[in-house]
Tab-separated table of C-alpha atoms in Angstrom:
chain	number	residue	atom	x	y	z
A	1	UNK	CA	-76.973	-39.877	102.828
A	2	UNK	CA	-78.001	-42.118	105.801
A	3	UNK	CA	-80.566	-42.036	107.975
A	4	UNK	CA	-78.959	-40.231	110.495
A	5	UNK	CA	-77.044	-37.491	109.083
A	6	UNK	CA	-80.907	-36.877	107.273
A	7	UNK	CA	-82.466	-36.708	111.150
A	8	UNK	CA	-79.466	-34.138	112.123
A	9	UNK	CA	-80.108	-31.898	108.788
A	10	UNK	CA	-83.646	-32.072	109.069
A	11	UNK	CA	-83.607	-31.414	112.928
A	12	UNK	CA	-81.088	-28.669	112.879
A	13	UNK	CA	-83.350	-27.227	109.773
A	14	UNK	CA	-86.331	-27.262	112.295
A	15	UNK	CA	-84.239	-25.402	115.090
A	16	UNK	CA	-82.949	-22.970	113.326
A	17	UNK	CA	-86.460	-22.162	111.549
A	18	UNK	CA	-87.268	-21.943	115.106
A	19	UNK	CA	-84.830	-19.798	116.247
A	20	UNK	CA	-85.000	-17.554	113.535
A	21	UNK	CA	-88.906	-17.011	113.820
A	22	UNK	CA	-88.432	-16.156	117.965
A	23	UNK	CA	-89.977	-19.006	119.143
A	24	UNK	CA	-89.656	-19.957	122.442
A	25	UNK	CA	-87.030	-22.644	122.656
A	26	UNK	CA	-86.584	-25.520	125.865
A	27	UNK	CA	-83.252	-26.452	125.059
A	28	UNK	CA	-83.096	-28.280	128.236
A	29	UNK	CA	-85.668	-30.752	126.930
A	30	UNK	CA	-83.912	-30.683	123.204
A	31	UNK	CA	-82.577	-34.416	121.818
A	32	UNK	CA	-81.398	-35.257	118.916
A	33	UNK	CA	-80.798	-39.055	117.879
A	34	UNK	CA	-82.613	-41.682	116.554
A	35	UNK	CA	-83.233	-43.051	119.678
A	36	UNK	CA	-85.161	-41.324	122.789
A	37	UNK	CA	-87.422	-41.425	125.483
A	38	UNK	CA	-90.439	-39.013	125.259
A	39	UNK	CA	-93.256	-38.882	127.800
A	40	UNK	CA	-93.007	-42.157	129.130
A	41	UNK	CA	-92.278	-43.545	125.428
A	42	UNK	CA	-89.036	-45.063	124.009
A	43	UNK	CA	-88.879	-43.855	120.508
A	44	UNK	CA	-86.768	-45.595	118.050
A	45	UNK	CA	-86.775	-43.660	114.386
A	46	UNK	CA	-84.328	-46.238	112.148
A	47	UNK	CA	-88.097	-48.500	111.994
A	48	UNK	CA	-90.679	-46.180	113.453
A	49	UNK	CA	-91.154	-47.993	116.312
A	50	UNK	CA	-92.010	-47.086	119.981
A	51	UNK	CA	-92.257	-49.082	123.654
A	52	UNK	CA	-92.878	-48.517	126.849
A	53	UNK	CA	-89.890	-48.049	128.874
A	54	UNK	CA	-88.559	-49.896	131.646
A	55	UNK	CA	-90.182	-47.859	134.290
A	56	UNK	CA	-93.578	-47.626	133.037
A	57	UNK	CA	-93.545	-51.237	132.243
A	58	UNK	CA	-92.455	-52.479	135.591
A	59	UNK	CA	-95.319	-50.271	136.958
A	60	UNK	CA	-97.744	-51.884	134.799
A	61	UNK	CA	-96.857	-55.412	135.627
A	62	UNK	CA	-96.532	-54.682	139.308
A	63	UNK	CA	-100.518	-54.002	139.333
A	64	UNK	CA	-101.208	-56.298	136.871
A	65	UNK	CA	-99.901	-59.073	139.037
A	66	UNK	CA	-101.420	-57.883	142.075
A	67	UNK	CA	-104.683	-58.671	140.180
A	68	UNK	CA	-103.487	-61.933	139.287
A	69	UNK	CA	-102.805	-63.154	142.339
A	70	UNK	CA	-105.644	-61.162	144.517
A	71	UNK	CA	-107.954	-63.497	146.681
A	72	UNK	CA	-111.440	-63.050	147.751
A	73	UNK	CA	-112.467	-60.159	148.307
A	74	UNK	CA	-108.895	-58.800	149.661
A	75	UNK	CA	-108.045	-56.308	146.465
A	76	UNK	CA	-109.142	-52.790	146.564
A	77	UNK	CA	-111.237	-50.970	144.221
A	78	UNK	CA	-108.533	-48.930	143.759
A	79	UNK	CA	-105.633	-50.932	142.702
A	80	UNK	CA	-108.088	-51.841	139.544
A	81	UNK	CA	-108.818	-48.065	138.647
A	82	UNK	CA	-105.267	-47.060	139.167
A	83	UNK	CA	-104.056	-49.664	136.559
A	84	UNK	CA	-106.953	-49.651	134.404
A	85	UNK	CA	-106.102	-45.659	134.112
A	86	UNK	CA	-102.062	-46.684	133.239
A	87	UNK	CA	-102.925	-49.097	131.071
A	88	UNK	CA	-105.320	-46.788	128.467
A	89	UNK	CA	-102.474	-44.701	128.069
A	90	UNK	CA	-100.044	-47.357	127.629
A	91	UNK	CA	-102.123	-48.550	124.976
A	92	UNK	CA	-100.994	-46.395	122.591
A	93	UNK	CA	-98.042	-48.093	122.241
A	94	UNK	CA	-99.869	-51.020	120.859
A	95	UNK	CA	-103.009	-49.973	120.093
A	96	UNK	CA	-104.413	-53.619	118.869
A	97	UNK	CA	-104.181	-53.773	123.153
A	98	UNK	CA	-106.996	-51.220	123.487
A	99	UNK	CA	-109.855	-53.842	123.209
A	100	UNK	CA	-108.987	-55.968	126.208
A	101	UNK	CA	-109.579	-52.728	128.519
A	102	UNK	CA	-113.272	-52.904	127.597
A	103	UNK	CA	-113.761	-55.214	130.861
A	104	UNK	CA	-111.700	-53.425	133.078
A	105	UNK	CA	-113.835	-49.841	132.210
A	106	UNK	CA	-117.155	-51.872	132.491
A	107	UNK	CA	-115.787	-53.056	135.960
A	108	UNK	CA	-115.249	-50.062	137.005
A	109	UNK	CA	-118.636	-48.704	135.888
A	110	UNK	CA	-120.091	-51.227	138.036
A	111	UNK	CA	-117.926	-50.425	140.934
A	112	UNK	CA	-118.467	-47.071	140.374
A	113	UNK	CA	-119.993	-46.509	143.687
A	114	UNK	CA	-117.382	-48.388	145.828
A	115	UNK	CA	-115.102	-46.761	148.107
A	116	UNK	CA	-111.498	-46.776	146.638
A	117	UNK	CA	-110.419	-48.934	149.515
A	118	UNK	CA	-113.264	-51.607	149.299
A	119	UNK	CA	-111.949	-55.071	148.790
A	120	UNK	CA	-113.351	-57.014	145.597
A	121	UNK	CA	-112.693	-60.399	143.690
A	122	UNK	CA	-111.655	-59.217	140.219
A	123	UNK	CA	-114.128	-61.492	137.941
A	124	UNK	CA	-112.982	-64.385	136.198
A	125	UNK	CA	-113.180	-62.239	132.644
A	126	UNK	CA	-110.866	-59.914	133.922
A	127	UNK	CA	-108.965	-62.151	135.330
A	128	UNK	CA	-108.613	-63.896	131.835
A	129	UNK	CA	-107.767	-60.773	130.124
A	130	UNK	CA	-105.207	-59.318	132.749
A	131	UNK	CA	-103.173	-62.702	131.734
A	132	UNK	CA	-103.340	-61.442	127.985
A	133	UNK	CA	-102.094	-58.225	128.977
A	134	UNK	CA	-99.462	-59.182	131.208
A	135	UNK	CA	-97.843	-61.242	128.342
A	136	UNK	CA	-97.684	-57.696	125.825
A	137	UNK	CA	-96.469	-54.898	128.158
A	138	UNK	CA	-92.703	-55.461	127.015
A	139	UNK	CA	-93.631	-55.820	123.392
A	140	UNK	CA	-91.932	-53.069	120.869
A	141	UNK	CA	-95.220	-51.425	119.228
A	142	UNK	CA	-96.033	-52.808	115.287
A	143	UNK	CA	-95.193	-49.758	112.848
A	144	UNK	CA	-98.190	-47.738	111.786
A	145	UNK	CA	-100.176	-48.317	108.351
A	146	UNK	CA	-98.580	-45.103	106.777
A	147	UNK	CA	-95.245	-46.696	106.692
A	148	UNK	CA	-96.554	-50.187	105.362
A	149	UNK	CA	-97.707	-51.222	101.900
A	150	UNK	CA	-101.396	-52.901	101.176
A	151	UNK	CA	-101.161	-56.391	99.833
A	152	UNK	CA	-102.706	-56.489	95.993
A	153	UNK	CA	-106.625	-57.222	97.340
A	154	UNK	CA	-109.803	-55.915	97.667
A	155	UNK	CA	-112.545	-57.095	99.927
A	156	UNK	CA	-115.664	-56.104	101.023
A	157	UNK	CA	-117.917	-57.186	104.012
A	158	UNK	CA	-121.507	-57.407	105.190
A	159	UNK	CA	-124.106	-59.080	107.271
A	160	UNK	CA	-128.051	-58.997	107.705
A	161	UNK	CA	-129.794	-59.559	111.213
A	162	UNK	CA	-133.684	-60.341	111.064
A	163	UNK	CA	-135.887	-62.616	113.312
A	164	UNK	CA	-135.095	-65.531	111.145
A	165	UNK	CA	-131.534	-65.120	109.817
A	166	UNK	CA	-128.406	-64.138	110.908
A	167	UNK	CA	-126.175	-63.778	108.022
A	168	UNK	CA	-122.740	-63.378	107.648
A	169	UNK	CA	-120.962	-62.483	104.084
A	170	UNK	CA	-117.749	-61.262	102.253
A	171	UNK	CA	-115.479	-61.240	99.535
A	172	UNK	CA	-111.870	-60.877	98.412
A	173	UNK	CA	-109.768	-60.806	95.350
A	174	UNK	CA	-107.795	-59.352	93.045
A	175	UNK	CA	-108.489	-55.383	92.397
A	176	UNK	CA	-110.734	-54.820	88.944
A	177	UNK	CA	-111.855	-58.261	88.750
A	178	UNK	CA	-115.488	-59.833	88.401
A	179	UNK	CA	-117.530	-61.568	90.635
A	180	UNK	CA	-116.246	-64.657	89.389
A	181	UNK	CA	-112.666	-63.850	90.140
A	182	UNK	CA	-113.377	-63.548	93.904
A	183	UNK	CA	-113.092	-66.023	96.992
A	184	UNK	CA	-116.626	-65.498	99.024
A	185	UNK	CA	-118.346	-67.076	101.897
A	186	UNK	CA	-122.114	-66.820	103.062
A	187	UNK	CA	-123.816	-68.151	105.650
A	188	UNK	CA	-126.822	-68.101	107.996
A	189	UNK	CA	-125.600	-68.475	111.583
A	190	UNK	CA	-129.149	-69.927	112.424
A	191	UNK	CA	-128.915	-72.908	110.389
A	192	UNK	CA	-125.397	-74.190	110.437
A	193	UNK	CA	-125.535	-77.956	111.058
A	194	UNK	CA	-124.585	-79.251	114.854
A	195	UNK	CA	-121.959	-81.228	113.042
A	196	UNK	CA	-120.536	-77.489	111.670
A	197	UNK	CA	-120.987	-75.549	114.375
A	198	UNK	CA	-117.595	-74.300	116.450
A	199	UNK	CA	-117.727	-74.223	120.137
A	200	UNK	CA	-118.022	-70.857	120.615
A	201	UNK	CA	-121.146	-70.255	118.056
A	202	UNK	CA	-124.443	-70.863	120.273
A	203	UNK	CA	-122.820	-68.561	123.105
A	204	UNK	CA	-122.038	-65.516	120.814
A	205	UNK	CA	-126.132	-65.864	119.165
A	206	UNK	CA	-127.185	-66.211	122.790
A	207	UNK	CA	-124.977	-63.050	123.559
A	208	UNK	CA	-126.381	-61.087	120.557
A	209	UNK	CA	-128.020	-58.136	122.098
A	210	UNK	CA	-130.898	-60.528	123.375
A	211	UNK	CA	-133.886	-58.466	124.130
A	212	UNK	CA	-133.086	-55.669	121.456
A	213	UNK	CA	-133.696	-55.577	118.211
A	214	UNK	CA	-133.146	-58.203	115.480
A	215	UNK	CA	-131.294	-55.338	113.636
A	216	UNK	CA	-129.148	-53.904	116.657
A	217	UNK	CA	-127.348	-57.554	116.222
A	218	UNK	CA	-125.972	-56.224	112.614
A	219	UNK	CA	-122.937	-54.150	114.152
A	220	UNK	CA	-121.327	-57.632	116.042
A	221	UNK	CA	-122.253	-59.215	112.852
A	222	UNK	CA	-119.960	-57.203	110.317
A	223	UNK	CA	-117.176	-57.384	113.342
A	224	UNK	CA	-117.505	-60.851	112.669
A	225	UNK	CA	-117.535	-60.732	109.061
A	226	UNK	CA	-114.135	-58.475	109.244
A	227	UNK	CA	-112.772	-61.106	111.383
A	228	UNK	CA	-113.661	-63.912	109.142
A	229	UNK	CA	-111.663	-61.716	106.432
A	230	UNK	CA	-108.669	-61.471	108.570
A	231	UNK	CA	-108.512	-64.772	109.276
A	232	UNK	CA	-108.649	-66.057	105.843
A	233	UNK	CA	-105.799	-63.173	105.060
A	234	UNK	CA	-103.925	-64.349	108.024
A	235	UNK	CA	-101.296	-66.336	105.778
A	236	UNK	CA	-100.815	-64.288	102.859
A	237	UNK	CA	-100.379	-61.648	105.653
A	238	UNK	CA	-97.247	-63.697	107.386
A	239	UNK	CA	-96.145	-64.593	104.292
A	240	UNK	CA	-95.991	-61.168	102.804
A	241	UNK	CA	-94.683	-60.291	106.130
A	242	UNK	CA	-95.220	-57.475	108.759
A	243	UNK	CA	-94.711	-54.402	106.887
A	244	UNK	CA	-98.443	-54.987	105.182
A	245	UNK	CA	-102.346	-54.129	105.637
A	246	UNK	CA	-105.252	-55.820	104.791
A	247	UNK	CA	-107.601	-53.325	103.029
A	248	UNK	CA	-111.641	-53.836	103.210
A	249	UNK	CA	-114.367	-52.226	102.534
A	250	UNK	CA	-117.914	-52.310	105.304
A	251	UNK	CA	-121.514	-50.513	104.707
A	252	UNK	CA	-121.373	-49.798	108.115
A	253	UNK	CA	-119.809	-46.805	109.094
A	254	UNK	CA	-119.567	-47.388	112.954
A	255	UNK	CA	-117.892	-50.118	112.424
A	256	UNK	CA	-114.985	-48.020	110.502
A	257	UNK	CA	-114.654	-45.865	113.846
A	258	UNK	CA	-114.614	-49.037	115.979
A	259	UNK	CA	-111.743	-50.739	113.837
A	260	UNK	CA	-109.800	-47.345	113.243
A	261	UNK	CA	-110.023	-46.367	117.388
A	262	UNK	CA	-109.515	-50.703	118.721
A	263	UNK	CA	-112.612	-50.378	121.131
A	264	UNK	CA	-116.202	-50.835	121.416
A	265	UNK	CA	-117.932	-50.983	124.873
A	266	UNK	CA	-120.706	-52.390	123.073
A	267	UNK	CA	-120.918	-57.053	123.878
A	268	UNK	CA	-119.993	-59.475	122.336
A	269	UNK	CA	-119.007	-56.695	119.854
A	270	UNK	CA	-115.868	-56.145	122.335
A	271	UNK	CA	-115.043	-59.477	122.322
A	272	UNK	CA	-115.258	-60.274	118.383
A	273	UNK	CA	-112.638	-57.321	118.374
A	274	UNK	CA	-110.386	-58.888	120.981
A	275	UNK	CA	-110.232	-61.617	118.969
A	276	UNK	CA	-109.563	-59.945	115.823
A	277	UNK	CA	-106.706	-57.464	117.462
A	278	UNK	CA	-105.442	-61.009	118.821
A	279	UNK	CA	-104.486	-61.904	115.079
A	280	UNK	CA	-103.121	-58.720	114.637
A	281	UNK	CA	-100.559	-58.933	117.099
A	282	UNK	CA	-99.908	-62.137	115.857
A	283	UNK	CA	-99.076	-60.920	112.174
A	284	UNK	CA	-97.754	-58.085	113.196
A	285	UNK	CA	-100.198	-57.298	110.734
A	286	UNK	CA	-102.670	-54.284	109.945
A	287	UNK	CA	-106.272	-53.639	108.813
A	288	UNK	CA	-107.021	-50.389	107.074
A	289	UNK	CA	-111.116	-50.316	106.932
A	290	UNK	CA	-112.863	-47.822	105.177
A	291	UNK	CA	-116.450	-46.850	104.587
A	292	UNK	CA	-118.238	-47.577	101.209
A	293	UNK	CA	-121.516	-46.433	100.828
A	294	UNK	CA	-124.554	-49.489	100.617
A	295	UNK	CA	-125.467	-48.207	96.572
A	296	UNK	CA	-120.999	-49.116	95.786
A	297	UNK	CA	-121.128	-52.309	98.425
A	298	UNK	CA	-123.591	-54.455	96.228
A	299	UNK	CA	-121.535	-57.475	95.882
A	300	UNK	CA	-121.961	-58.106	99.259
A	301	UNK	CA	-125.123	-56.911	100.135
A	302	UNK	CA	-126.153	-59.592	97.339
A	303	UNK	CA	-124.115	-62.133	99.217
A	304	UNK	CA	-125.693	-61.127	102.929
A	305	UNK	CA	-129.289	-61.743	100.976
A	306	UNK	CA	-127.922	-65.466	100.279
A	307	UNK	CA	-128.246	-64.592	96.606
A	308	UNK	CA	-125.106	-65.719	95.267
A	309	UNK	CA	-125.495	-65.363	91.605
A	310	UNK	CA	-122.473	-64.568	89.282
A	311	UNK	CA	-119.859	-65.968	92.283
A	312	UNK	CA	-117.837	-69.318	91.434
A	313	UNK	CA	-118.940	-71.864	93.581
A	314	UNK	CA	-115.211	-73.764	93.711
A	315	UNK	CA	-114.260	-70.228	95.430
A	316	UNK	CA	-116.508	-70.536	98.429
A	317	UNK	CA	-114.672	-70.682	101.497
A	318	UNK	CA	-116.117	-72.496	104.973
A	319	UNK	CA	-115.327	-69.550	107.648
A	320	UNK	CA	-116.703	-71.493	110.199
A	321	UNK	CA	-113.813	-74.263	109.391
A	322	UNK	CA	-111.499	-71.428	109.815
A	323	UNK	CA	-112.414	-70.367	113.582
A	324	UNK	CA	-112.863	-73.664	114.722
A	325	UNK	CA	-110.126	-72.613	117.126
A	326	UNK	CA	-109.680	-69.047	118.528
A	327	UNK	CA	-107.014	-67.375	120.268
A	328	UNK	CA	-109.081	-65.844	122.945
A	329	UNK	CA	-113.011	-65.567	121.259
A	330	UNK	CA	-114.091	-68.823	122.867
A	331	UNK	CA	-113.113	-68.032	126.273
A	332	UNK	CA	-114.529	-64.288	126.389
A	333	UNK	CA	-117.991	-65.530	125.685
A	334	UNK	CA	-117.440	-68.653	127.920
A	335	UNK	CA	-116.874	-66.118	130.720
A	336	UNK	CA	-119.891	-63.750	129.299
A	337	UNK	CA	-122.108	-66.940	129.449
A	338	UNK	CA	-121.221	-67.208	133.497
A	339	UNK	CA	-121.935	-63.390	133.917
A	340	UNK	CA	-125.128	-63.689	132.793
A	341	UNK	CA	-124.463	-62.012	129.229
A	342	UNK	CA	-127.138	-64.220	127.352
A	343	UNK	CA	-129.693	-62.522	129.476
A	344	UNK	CA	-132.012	-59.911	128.661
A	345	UNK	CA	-130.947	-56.354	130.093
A	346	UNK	CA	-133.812	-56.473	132.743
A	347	UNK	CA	-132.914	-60.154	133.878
A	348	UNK	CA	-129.103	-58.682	133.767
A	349	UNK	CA	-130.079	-55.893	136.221
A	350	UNK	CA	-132.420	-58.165	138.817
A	351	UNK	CA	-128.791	-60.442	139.081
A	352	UNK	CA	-126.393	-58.137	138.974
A	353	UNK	CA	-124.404	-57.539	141.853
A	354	UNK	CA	-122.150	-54.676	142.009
A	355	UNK	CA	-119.017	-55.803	142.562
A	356	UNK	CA	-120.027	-57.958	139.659
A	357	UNK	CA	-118.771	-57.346	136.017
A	358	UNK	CA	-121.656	-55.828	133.703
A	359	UNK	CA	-121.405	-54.271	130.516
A	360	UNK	CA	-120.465	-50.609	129.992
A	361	UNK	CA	-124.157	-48.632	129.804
A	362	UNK	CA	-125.886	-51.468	131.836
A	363	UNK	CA	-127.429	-49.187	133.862
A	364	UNK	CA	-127.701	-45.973	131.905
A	365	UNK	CA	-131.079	-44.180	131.007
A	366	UNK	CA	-132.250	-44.049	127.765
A	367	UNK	CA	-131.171	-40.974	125.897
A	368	UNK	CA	-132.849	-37.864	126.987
A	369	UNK	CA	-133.987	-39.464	130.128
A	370	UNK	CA	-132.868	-38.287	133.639
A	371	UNK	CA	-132.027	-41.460	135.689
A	372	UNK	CA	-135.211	-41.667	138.607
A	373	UNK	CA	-133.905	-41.410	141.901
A	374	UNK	CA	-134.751	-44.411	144.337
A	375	UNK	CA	-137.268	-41.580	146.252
A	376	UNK	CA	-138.731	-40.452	143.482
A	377	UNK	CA	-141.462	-42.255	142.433
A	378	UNK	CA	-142.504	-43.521	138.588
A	379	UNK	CA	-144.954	-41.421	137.394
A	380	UNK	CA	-147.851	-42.784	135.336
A	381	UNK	CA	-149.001	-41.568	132.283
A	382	UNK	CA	-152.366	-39.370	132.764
A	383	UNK	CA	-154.498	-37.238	130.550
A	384	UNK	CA	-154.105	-33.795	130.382
């Protein structure tokens, strides 16, 4: 039987279920095929694939080159918010897309207060990232990781942040296999020779949450771990071609829910992720991340501590080597460097302007704190 006589059995199976049951039937808005369009959505069924159709694309790359071309201070607010809107539900199309919206939402956070028709110069990030964008709005969407097959791999991730160190650590190999089986890499970001060190390495440590905690810095870290990972994968995942997925394993269960959803609003975690959906698009690839618990993710953990006992030394890999060039990484924190990024939040806030592009939750209170009112004045702390 082929594929479509199966969709017309199983369809007319479904409507007559339906009918029989009494439930409420549109048949005005009833299609059968392998082929439709469905909210905005061309659906194609022989390959599980979907795209944007021709209407909804044109929209999107009418605004999008308004932005492009905007000069100072002649675009309005608006134009920005309308396509930032379009575009995070055209996104679901190709969801790898999702990260590059983080500076568009952050833009609009710190435009938040701007009337819709108050002209702006879109910053030189978003600028950067519209181009990305503009380039994907006609692609047809990769299929999803249920209908693709995991290459024969396991690999596991994980990173340590402390005042000294900044580590970075993973490995991958063949399922059931002993630590001496596995390819691995380890290494402290803080002492990488200048000789070693990629363009794009100082900025992302200057970037790294300054101001906050050593350990806040460990959730950027295992991005960057997971796109170490990929990257190594990257040709046994063209080679094995598109219908695969990388499987991995993190400690760090945020991290699951920021690969699984694309996004994080969170810098330069946003950016690392950008980078990484880059490669996906790319390979036409896909990266199924799941949560192991620290007490099963001790190979490593070992390797994060930069105790590499039990691991074949011929099997260490340079990662560094590896993302020596970048698809878009270098850039983003090129342009995160010129907004100030590097700074301290305080120091962000005194040169901040607000047509300026700040990170999402610049300016947002502490949790379970109202935000003071410019009248109101700080209270000091007394004895009662």
């Amino acid at each position: 039987m082929c594929i479509r006589d199966r969709v017309w059995q199983t369809s007319s199976l479904h409507l007559l279920f339906l009918e029989v049951t009494g439930a409420p039937i549109a048949w005005k808005k009833v299609r059968l095929g392998l082929e439709s369009v469905f909210l905005g959505f061309h659906v194609e069924l022989r390959e599980h694939k979907y795209t944007l159709t021709d209407e909804k694309q044109t929209e999107l790359k009418t605004l999008a080159t308004a932005i492009a071309n905007a000069d100072d201070d002649t675009l309005p607010v608006k134009t920005i918010r309308t396509y930032t809107h379009k575009a995070a539900w055209a996104v679901q199309v190709t969801e790898p897309l999702r990260p590059f919206l983080q500076p568009f939402f952050s833009f609009i956070h710190a435009t938040k207060d701007e009337h819709d028709r108050k002209g702006v110069t879109p910053p030189a990030l978003l600028r950067f990232v519209n181009r990305y964008l503009l380039t994907h709005w006609a692609t047809t969407a990769p299929s999803t990781g249920e209908f693709r097959r995991s290459i024969h791999q396991h690999s596991a991730t994980d990173a340590g942040a402390s005042p000294g160190s900044k580590t970075v650590a993973g490995w991958t190999g063949p399922p059931g296999g002993d630590r001496w089986d596995m390819e691995w890499f380890a290494v402290d970001l803080l002492t990488v020779p200048p000789l070693r060190r990629p363009d794009w390495l100082d900025d992302f440590l200057k970037q790294l949450y300054p101001g906050s905690q050593p350990s806040a810095a460990s959730g950027a870290l295992e991005l960057l771990c997971d796109l170490i990972l990929l990257v190594h994968l990257k040709p046994r995942l063209q080679k094995a071609a598109f219908m695969v997925t990388a499987p991995a394993s993190t400690d760090n269960l945020g991290n699951v829910y920021v690969l699984t959803k694309h996004y994080t609003n969170r810098w330069p975690g946003a950016a690392l992720l950008m980078e990484l959906s880059s490669i996906l698009l790319e390979t036409e690839a896909h990266m199924t991340i799941r949560h192991a618990p620290r007490e099963r993710n001790v190979w490593a953990d070992d390797l994060a501590n930069m105790q590499t006992a039990g691991f074949d030394p011929a099997k260490r890999w340079d990662p560094l080597a590896e993302l020596e060039r970048t698809n878009v990484l270098a850039d983003l924190l090129k342009y995160g460097r010129q907004l100030g990024l590097h700074l301290p939040k305080k120091q962000q806030r005194q040169r901040k302007r607000k047509a300026d592009l700040a990170p999402a939750g610049l300016a947002r209170p502490a949790p379970g704190r109202p935000q003071r009112t410019k009248e109101e004045p700080k209270r000091r702390n007394t004895k009662t």
